[in-house]
Tab-separated table of C-alpha atoms and ligand atoms in Angstrom:
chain	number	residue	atom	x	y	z
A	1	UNK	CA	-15.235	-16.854	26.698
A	2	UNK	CA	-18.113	-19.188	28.075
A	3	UNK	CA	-17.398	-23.198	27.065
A	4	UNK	CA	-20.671	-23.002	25.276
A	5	UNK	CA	-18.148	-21.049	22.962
A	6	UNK	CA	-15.428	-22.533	22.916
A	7	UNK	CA	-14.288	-23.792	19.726
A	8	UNK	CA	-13.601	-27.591	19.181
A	9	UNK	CA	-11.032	-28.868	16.468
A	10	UNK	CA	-12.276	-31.853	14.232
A	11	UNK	CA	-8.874	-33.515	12.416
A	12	UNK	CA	-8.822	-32.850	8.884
A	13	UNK	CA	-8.411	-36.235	6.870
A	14	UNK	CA	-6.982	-34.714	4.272
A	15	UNK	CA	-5.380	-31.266	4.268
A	16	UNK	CA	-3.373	-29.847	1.235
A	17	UNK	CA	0.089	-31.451	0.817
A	18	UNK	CA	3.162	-28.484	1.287
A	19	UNK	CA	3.647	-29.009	-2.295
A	20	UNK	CA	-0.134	-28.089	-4.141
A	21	UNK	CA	-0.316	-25.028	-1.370
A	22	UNK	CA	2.184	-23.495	-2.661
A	23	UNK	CA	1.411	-24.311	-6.272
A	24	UNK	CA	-2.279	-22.753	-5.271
A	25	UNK	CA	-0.400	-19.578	-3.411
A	26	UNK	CA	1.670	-18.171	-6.790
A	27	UNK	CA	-0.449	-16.839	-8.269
A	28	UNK	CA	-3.458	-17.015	-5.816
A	29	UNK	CA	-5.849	-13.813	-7.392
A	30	UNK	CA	-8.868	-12.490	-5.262
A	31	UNK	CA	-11.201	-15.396	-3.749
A	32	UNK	CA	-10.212	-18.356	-5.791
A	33	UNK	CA	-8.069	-20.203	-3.959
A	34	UNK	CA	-9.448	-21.475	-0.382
A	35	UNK	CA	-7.575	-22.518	2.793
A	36	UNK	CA	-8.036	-26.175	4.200
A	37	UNK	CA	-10.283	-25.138	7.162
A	38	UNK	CA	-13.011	-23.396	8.487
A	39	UNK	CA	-15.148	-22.126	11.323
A	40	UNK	CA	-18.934	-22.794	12.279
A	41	UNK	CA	-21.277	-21.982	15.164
A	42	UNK	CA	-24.906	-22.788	15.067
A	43	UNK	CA	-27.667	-20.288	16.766
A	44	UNK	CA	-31.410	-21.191	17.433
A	45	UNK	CA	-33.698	-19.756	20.438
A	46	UNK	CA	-33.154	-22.344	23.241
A	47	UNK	CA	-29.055	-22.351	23.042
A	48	UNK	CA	-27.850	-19.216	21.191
A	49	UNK	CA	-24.724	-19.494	19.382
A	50	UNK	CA	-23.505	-22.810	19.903
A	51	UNK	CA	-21.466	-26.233	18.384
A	52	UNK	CA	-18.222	-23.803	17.534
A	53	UNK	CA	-16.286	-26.220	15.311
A	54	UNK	CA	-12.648	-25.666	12.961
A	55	UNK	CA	-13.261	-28.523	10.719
A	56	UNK	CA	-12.049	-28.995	7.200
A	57	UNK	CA	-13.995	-26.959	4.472
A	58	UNK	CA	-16.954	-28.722	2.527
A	59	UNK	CA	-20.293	-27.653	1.478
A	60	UNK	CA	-22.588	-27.196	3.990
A	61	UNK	CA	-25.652	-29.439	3.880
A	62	UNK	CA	-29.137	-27.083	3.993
A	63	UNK	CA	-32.499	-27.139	3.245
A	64	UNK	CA	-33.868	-26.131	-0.086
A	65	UNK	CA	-36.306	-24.192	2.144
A	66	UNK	CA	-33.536	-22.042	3.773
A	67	UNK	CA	-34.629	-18.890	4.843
A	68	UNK	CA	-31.201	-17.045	3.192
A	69	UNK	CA	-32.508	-18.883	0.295
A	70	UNK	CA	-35.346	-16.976	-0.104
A	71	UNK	CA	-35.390	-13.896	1.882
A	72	UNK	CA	-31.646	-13.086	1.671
A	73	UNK	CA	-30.768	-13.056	4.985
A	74	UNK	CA	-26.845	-12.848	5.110
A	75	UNK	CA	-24.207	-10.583	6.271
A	76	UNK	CA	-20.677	-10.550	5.984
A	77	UNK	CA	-17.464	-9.384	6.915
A	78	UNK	CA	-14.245	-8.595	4.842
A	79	UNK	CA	-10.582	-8.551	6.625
A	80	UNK	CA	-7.445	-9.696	6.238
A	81	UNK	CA	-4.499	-11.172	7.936
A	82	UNK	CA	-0.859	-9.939	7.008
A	83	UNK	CA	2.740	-11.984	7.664
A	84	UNK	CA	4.665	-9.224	8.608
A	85	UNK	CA	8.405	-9.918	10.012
A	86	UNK	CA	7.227	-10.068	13.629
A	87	UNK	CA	4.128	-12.978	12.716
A	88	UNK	CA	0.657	-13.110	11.772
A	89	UNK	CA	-1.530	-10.090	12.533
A	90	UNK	CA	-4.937	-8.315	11.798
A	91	UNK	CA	-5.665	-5.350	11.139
A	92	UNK	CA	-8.628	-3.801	13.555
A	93	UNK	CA	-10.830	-7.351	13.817
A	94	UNK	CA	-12.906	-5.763	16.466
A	95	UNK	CA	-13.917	-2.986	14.278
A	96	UNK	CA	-14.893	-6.017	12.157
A	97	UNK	CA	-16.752	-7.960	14.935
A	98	UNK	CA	-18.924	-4.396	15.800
A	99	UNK	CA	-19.932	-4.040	12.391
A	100	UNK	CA	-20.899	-7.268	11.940
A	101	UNK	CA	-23.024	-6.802	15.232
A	102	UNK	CA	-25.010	-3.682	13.868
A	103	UNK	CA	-25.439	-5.498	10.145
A	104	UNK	CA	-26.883	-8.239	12.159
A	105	UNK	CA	-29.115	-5.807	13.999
A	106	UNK	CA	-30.194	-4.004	11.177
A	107	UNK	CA	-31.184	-7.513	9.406
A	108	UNK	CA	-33.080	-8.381	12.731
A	109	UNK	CA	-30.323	-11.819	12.893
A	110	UNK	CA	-28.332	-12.575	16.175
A	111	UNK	CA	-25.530	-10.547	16.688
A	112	UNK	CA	-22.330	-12.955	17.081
A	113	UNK	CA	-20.441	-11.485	20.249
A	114	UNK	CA	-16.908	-9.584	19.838
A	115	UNK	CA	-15.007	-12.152	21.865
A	116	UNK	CA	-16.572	-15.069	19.600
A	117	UNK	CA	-16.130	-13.069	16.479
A	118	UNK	CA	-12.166	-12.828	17.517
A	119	UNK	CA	-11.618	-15.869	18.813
A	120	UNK	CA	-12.957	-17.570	15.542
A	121	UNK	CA	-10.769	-15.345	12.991
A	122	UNK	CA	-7.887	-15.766	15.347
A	123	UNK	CA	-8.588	-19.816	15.193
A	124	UNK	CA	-9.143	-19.988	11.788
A	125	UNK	CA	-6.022	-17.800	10.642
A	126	UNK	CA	-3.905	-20.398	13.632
A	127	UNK	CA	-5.228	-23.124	11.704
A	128	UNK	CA	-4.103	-22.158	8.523
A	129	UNK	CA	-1.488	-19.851	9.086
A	130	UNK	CA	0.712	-21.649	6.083
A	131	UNK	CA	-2.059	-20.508	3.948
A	132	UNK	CA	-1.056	-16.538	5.007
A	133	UNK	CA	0.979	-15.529	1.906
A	134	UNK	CA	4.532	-13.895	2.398
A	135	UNK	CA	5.245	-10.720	0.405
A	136	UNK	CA	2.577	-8.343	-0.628
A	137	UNK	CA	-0.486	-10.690	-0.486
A	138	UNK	CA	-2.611	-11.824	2.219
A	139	UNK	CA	-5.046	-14.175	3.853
A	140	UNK	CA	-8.569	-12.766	2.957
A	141	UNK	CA	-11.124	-13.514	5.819
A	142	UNK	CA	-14.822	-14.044	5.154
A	143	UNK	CA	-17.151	-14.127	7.867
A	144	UNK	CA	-20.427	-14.711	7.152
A	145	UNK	CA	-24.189	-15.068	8.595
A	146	UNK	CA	-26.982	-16.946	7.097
A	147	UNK	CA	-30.581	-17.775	8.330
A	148	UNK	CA	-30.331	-21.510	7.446
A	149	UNK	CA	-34.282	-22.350	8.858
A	150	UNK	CA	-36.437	-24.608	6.357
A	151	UNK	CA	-39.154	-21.847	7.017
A	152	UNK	CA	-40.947	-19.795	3.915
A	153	UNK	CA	-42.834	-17.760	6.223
A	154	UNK	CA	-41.442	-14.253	5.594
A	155	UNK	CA	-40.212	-13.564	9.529
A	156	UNK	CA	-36.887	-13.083	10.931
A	157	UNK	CA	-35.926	-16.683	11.018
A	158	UNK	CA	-34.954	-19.348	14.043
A	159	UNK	CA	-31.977	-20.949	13.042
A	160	UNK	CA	-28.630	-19.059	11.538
A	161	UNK	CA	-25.113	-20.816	11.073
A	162	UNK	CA	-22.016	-18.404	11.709
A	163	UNK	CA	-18.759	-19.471	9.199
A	164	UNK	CA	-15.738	-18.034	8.538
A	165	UNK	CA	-13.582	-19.102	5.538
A	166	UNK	CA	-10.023	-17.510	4.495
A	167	UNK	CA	-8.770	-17.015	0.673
A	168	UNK	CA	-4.852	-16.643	0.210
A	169	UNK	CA	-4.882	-13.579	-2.138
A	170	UNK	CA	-2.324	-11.631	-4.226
A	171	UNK	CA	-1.711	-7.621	-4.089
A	172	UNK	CA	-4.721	-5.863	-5.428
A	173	UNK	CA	-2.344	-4.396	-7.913
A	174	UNK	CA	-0.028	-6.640	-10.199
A	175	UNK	CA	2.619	-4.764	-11.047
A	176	UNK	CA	2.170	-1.338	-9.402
A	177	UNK	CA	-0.461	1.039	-8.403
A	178	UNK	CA	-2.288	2.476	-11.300
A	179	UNK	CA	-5.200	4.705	-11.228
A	180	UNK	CA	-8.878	3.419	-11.674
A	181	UNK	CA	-11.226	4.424	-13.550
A	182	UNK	CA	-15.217	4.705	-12.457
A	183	UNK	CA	-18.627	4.666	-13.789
A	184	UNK	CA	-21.211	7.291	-12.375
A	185	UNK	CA	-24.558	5.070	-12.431
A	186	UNK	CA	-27.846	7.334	-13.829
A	187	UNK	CA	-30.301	4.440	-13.634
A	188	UNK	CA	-29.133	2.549	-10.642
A	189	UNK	CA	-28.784	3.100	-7.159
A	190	UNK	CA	-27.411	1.282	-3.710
A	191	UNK	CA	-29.292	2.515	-1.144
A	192	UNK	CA	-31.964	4.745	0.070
A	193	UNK	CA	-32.837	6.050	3.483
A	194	UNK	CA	-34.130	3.333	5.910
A	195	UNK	CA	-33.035	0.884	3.540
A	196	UNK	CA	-30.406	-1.451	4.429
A	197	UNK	CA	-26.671	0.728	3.177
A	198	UNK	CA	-25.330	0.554	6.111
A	199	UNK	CA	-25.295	-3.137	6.585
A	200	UNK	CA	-22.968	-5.069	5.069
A	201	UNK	CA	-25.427	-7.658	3.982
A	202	UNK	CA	-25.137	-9.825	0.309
A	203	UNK	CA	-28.604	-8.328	-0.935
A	204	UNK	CA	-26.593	-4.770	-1.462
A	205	UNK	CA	-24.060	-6.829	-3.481
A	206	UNK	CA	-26.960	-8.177	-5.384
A	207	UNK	CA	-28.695	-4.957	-6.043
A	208	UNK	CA	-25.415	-3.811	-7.345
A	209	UNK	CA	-24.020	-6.164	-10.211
A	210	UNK	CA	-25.884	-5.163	-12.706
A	211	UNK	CA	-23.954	-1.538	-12.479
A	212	UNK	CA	-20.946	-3.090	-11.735
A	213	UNK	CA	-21.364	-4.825	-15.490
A	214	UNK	CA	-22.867	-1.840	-17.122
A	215	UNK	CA	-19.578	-0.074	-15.378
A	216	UNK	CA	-17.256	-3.095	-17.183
A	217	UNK	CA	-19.330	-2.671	-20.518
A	218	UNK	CA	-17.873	1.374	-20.458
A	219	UNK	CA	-14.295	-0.035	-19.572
A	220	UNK	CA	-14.489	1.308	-16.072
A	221	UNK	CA	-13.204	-0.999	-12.978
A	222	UNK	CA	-15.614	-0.091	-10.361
A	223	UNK	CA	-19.154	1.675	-10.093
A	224	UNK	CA	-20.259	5.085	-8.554
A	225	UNK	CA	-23.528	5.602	-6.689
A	226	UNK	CA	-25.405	8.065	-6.404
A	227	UNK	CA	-28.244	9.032	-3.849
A	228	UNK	CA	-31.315	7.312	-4.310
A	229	UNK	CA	-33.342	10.386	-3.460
A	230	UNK	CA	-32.196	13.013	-5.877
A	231	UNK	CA	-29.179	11.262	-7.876
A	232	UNK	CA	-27.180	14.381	-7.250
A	233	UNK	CA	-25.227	13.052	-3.972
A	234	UNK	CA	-21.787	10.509	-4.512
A	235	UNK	CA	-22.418	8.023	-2.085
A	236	UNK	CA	-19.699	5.443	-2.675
A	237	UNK	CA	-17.999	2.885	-4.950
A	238	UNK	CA	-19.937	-0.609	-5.427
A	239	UNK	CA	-17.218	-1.759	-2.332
A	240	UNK	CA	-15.362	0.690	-1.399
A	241	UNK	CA	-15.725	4.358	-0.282
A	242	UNK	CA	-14.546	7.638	-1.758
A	243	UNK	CA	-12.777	10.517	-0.505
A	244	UNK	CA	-11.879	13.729	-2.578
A	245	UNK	CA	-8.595	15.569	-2.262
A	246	UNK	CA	-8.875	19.867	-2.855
A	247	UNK	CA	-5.760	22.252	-3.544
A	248	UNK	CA	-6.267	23.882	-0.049
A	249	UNK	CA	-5.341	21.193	2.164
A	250	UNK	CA	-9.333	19.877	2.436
A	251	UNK	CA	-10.102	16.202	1.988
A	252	UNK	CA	-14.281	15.488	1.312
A	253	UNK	CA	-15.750	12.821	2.202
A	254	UNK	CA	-19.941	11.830	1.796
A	255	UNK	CA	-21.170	11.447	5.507
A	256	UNK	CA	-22.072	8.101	6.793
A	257	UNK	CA	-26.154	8.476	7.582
A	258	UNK	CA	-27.300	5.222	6.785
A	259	UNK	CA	-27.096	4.956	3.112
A	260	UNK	CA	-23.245	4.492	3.319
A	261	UNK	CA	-21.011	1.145	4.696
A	262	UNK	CA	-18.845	2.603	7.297
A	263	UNK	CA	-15.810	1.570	6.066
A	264	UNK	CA	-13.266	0.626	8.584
A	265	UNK	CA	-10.327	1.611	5.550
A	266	UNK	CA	-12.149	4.983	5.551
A	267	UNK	CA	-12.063	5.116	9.478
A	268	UNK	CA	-8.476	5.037	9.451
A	269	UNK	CA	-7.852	6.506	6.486
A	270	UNK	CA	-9.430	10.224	7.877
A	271	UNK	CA	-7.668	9.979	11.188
A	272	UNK	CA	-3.845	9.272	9.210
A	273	UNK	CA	-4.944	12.051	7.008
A	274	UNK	CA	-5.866	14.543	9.808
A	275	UNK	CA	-2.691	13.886	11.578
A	276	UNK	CA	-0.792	14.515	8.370
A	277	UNK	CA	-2.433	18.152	8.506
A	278	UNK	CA	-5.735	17.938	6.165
A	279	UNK	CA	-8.829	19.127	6.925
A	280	UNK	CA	-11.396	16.627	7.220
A	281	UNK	CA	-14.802	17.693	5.339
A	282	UNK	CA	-17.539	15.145	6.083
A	283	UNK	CA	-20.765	16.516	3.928
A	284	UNK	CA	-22.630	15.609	1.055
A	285	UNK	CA	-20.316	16.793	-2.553
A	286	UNK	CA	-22.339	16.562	-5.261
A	287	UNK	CA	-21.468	14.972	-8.838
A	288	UNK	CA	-22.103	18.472	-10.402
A	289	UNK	CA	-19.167	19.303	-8.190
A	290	UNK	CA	-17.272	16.869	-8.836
A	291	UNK	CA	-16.731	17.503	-12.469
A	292	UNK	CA	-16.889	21.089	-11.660
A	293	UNK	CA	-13.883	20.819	-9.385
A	294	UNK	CA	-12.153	18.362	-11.389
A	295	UNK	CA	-12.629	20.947	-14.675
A	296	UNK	CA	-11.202	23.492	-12.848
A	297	UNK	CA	-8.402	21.754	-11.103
A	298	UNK	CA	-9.324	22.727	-7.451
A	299	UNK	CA	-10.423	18.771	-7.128
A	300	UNK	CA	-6.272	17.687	-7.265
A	301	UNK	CA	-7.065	13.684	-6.270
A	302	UNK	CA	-9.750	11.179	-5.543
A	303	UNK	CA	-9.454	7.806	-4.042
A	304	UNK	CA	-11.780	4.843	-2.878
A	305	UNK	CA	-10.613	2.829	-0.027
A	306	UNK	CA	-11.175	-0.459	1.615
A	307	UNK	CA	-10.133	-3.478	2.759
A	308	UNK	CA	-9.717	-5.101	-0.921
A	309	UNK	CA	-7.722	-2.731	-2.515
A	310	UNK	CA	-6.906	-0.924	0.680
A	311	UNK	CA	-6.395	3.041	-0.988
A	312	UNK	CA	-6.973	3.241	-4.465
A	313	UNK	CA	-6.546	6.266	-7.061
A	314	UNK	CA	-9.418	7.411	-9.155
A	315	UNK	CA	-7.996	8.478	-12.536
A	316	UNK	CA	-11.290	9.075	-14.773
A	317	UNK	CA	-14.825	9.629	-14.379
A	318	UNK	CA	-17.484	8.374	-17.322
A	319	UNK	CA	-20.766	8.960	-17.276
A	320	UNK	CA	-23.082	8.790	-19.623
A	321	UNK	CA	-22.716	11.774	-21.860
A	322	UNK	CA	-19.219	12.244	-21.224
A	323	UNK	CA	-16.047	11.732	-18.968
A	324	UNK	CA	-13.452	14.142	-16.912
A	325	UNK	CA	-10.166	13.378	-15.723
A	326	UNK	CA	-8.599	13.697	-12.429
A	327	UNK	CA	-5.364	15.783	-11.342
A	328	UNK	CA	-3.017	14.442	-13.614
A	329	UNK	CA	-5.146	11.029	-14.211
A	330	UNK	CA	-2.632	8.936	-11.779
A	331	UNK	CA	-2.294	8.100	-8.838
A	332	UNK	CA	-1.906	11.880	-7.108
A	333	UNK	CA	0.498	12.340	-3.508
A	334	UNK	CA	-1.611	12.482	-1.309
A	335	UNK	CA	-2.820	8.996	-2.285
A	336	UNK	CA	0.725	7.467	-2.365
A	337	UNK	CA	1.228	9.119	1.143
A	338	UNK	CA	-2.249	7.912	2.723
A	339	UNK	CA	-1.759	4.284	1.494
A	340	UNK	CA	1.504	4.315	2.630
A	341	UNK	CA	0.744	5.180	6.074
A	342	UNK	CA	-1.492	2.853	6.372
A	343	UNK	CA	0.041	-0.165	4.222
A	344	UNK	CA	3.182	0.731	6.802
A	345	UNK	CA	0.825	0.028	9.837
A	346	UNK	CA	-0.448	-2.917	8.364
A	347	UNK	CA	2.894	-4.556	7.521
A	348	UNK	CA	4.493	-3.665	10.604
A	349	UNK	CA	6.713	-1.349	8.737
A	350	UNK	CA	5.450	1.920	10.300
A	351	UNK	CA	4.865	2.592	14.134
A	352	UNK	CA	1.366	1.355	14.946
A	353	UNK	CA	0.480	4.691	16.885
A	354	UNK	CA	-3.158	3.905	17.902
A	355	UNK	CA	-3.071	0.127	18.745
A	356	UNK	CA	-4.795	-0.688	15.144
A	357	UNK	CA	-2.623	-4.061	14.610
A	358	UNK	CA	-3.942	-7.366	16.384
A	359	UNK	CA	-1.347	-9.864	16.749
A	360	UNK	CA	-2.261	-13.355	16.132
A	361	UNK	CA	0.671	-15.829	16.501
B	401	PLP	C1	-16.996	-3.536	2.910
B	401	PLP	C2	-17.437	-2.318	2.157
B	401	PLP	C3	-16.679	-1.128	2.142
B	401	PLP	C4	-15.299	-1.008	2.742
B	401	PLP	O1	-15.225	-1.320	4.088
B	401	PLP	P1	-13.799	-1.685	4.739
B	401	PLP	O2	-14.129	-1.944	6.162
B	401	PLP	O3	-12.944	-0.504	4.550
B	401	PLP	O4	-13.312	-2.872	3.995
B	401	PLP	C5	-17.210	-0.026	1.478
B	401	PLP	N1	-18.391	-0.092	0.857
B	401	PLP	C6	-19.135	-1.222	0.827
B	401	PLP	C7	-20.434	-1.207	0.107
B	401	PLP	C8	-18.680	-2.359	1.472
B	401	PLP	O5	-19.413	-3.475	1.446
């Protein structure tokens, strides 16, 4: 760390009394409920990231002329911080901060450096560590990019702001894991080669809502993609990526080549599962397959997997013109036995084997 990093902590007047925190943490949900603080740095040309404040959270003041605004620059990051019976820890945050480096790349932004990436997640979850739920929830980190120039000139822009904010949340799951059921998109897609997949920027978000609602209007909980190219490929889930479990011991995967967020879940998820003794398969399965396996009961489990709902089972398929069901529609072994592994790691209830878990405080 440089000083020109370091980050400086402005008193809050007013933080949340003992009493309304824990009123707020009950029953917290996903991204409702915000901690007192958060973290800023400022970039522009002449002094590069800069100003690296913990302050208490308010709206930020920008111009209606923003570049993000306009253009949609932004990137983000998704992690989270766990109380497990040792302290605070994350799980992989420099995974986080190189991702966030290549998103930034991709949307021709400053990349924030790794030890400035950690060192504001680490202050942030210090600062508000009595906002880290006990039991099975967690403190959801967002760190974020945006270009916050008054420019309308369409050009990388001059000036970004750096944040991170952090959202107590409950388990993914109230009351138990239960299977999922998807929507296989025909008229939309995510992503298409040399288009932005890969990056974990807002505008894919944006580009995807409208599936995610035609996904709710067919009762289904989360959206498939398809290729852009041919609509033949499964790419992933709207968030999260998917992974396909065969009667011989094979777990399938799509292959990340540019179209597809590397998913740091699905990192670690195909390592646990290789050491458990299944073949790793990263190629391109088709949705003809799909049902085709599924119908004939070689396909015995699917799951989708990230940082949100960590591993998650896929139960049903719809698509428009009809629906298939996986295994036996629930949430299949293998599944149980992945997330375990790696819900064990991340609660400090299983042996962290390859140095995954970050200790804060
Ligand atoms: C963040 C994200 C994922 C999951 O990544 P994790 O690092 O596992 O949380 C998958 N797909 C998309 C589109 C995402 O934005």
């Amino acid at each position: 760390m440089t000083d020109a990093d370091s980050i400086r902590h402005v008193p809050h007047a007013s933080p949340t009394s003992a009493e309304a925190r824990r009123a707020l943490m009950q029953n917290p949900g996903f991204g409702k409920v915000f901690s007192d603080h958060m973290v800023t740095f400022t970039w522009n040309a002449e002094k590069g990231w800069h100003d690296g404040e913990v302050k208490a959270r308010a709206p930020f003041a920008i111009d209606p002329a923003a570049a993000v605004l306009h253009y949609a620059q932004e990137i983000f990051e998704g992690m989270k911080a766990y109380r497990t019976k040792d302290g605070i820890v994350l799980f992989r945050p420099e995974e986080n901060a190189r991702r966030m480096a290549q998103s930034a790349e991709r949307m021709a932004m400053p990349p924030v450096p790794e030890d400035m990436f950690i060192d504001a997640v680490e202050t942030l979850v210090r600062t508000d560590a009595d906002w880290v739920p006990e039991g099975d929830g967690s403190l959801y980190l967002r760190p974020f990019i945006f270009a916050s120039e008054a420019f309308l000139g369409v050009r990388p822009a001059l000036q970004y702001i750096f944040c991170v904010i952090a959202s107590p949340v409950g388990a993914y799951f109230k009351g138990g894991y239960k299977a999922v059921t998807v929507w296989v998109s025909d008229d939309y897609t995510r992503a298409a080669p040399g288009g932005t997949g890969a990056a974990k920027c807002g505008g894919n978000y944006a580009a995807s809502l409208i599936a995610q609602a035609e996904a709710n209007r067919n009762d289904c909980d989360q959206v498939v993609f398809l290729d852009a190219a041919e609509h033949r490929w499964v790419e992933e889930l709207g968030g999260m990526n998917v992974c396909f479990v065969m009667d011989d011991g094979r777990l399938v995967t799509p292959p990340l080549g540019g179209t597809i967020l590397p998913g740091i879940t699905r990192a670690s998820v195909l390592l646990l599962a290789r050491e458990a003794g299944l073949r790793i398969e990263e190629r391109p399965y088709s949705f003809e397959e799909w049902k085709a396996d599924a119908e004939s009961g070689k396909l015995r489990e699917a799951f989708a997997c990230g940082t949100a709902a960590v591993v998650a089972g896929i139960g049903e398929v719809r698509f428009n013109g009809g629906s298939f069901t996986i295994g036996n529609s629930g949430d299949g072994p293998v599944t149980g036995r992945l997330r375990d592994a790696l819900v064990g790691i991340q609660r400090g209830t299983a042996e962290d084997r390859h140095g995954w878990v970050h200790r804060v405080e």
